[in-house]
C-alpha angles and dihedrals in degrees: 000000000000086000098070124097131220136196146144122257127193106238118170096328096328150093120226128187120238145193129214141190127163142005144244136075095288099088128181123194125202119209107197124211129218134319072021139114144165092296092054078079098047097112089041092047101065093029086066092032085053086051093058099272133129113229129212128175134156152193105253118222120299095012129107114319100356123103116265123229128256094243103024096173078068092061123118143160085274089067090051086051092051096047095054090043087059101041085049083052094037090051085051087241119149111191125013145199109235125218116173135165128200110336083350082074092060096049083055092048090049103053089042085059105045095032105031094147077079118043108083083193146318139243119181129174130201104018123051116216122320141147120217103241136087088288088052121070110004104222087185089078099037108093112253111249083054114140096238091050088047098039086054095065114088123251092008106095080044099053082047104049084038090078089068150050116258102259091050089057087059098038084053095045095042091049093044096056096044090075116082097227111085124250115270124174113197119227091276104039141068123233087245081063083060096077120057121230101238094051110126126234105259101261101257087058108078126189091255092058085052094054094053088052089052103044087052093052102040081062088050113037130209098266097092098038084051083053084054132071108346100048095045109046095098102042107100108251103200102259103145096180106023101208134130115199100176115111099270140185119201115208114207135170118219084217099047119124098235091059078076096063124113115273092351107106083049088044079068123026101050085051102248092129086070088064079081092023106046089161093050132133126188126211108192113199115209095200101037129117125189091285094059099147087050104047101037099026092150089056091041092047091052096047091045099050091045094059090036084059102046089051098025087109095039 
């Protein structure tokens, strides 16, 4: 970890904070979730460095230490795209190796799908192919007091976390997607009621992780995470042929929450997902929760460097 660098670098009127391990022309970029940020890769970033990679991830904007745009309510995944895309450019750094996690894995599909000349390949954990936009999650068939229904209207989730400081809104989120049901709120409650104050933090999350993830968020906010994803899924991006070509290896946690979701177990396991991912491979963890890379780094960073390796001269 105290080998990482960090810096600032200037990307489309903004600066983002990045972190970097490794050298040498093989690169891989992490894209985080939410409540994510650079540090949810940390484990992932020196294995790979270790392996002979170089490791890139960042705050995206908004986020942590990264700067916030000036209209953040306009924000949406295309921003995220673009902003990879230029600090690719900005690093000098050609073609790329994607990891992303959570929304982090759309962003990663979408780049992969709009700039394919320069993904080398993609790994994503915690969410299968799909593409933000009315095609994309079907909120019709999500329960109602679901968090990413709640979390989409505006001034709710605000009004929720508001409640509360800043490190109990984490300690509440990260307990609360750990567990393989999905998030429901009932008519008189909010989705931070959902997690009792006395929970403890899941054993591979200690206080001072915690404390990393609060005193990022506590710079950023949650105005623009709230943005995106969750304001922003429905809106049409753009993606007029959803496919990603380049070789790929799904992550997913048996005991994942999104596993729950309507349709999506089937998604994948029948093998529909590889109508858009023809060159994809699935790992299903029997173990592993929504924090996979978190909880079971030694397992992801195997399976990750495997697959790096087998596609690292494509």
């Amino acid at each position: 970890m105290e080998q990482i660098e960090h810096s600032h670098v200037q990307v489309r009127g903004l600066k983002l904070h990045v972190a970097q391990i490794g050298t040498g022309p093989k690169v891989v970029l992490f894209l985080h979730g939410f409540p994510e940020i650079w540090y949810s890769w940390r484990h992932q970033m020196v294995a790979v460095a270790n392996a002979g990679f170089r490791a890139i991830a960042f705050d995206c904007r908004g986020y942590g230490l990264s700067e916030q745009p000036s209209e953040p309510e306009k924000g949406n995944f295309n921003d995220l795209v673009d902003d990879a895309e230029a600090l690719l450019d900005s690093l000098g750094i050609n073609k790329v190796h994607l990891v992303g996690k959570d929304f982090g894995a759309m962003t990663a599909y979408m780049l992969a799908v709009s700039h394919p000349e320069r993904v080398l390949s993609v790994v994503t954990l915690g969410v299968p192919f799909i593409i933000p936009g009315p095609a994309g999650i079907q909120f019709d068939l999500l329960p109602k007091g679901f968090y990413v229904i709640r979390w989409a209207e505006p001034g709710r989730a605000e009004a929720d976390f508001g409640r509360f400081n800043v490190k109990t809104v984490v300690r509440k989120i990260y307990i609360l997607f750990c567990r393989s049901e999905l998030q429901v709120a009932g008519d008189d409650e909010e989705i931070m009621d959902l997690v009792d104050p006395l929970a403890p933090l899941p054993p591979w999350f200690t206080e001072d992780d915690l404390g990393v993830y609060a005193t990022l968020y506590e710079n950023s906010g949650f105005r623009f995470p709230l943005q995106v994803p969750y304001r922003c899924l429905s809106m049409d991006h753009g993606v007029t042929d959803p496919k990603v070509t380049a070789p790929s290896l799904l992550i997913m946690g048996e005991k994942d929450y999104v596993m729950k979701m309507a349709g999506m177990e089937e998604y994948m396991r029948k093998g529909t997902v590889k109508q858009f991912m023809p060159n994809l491979d699935i790992s299903f963890m029997p173990e592993g929760n929504h924090f996979v890379q978190e909880q079971l780094p030694e397992q992801v960073n195997e399976l990750i460097i495997s697959f790096l390796n087998k596609n690292c001269s494509t």
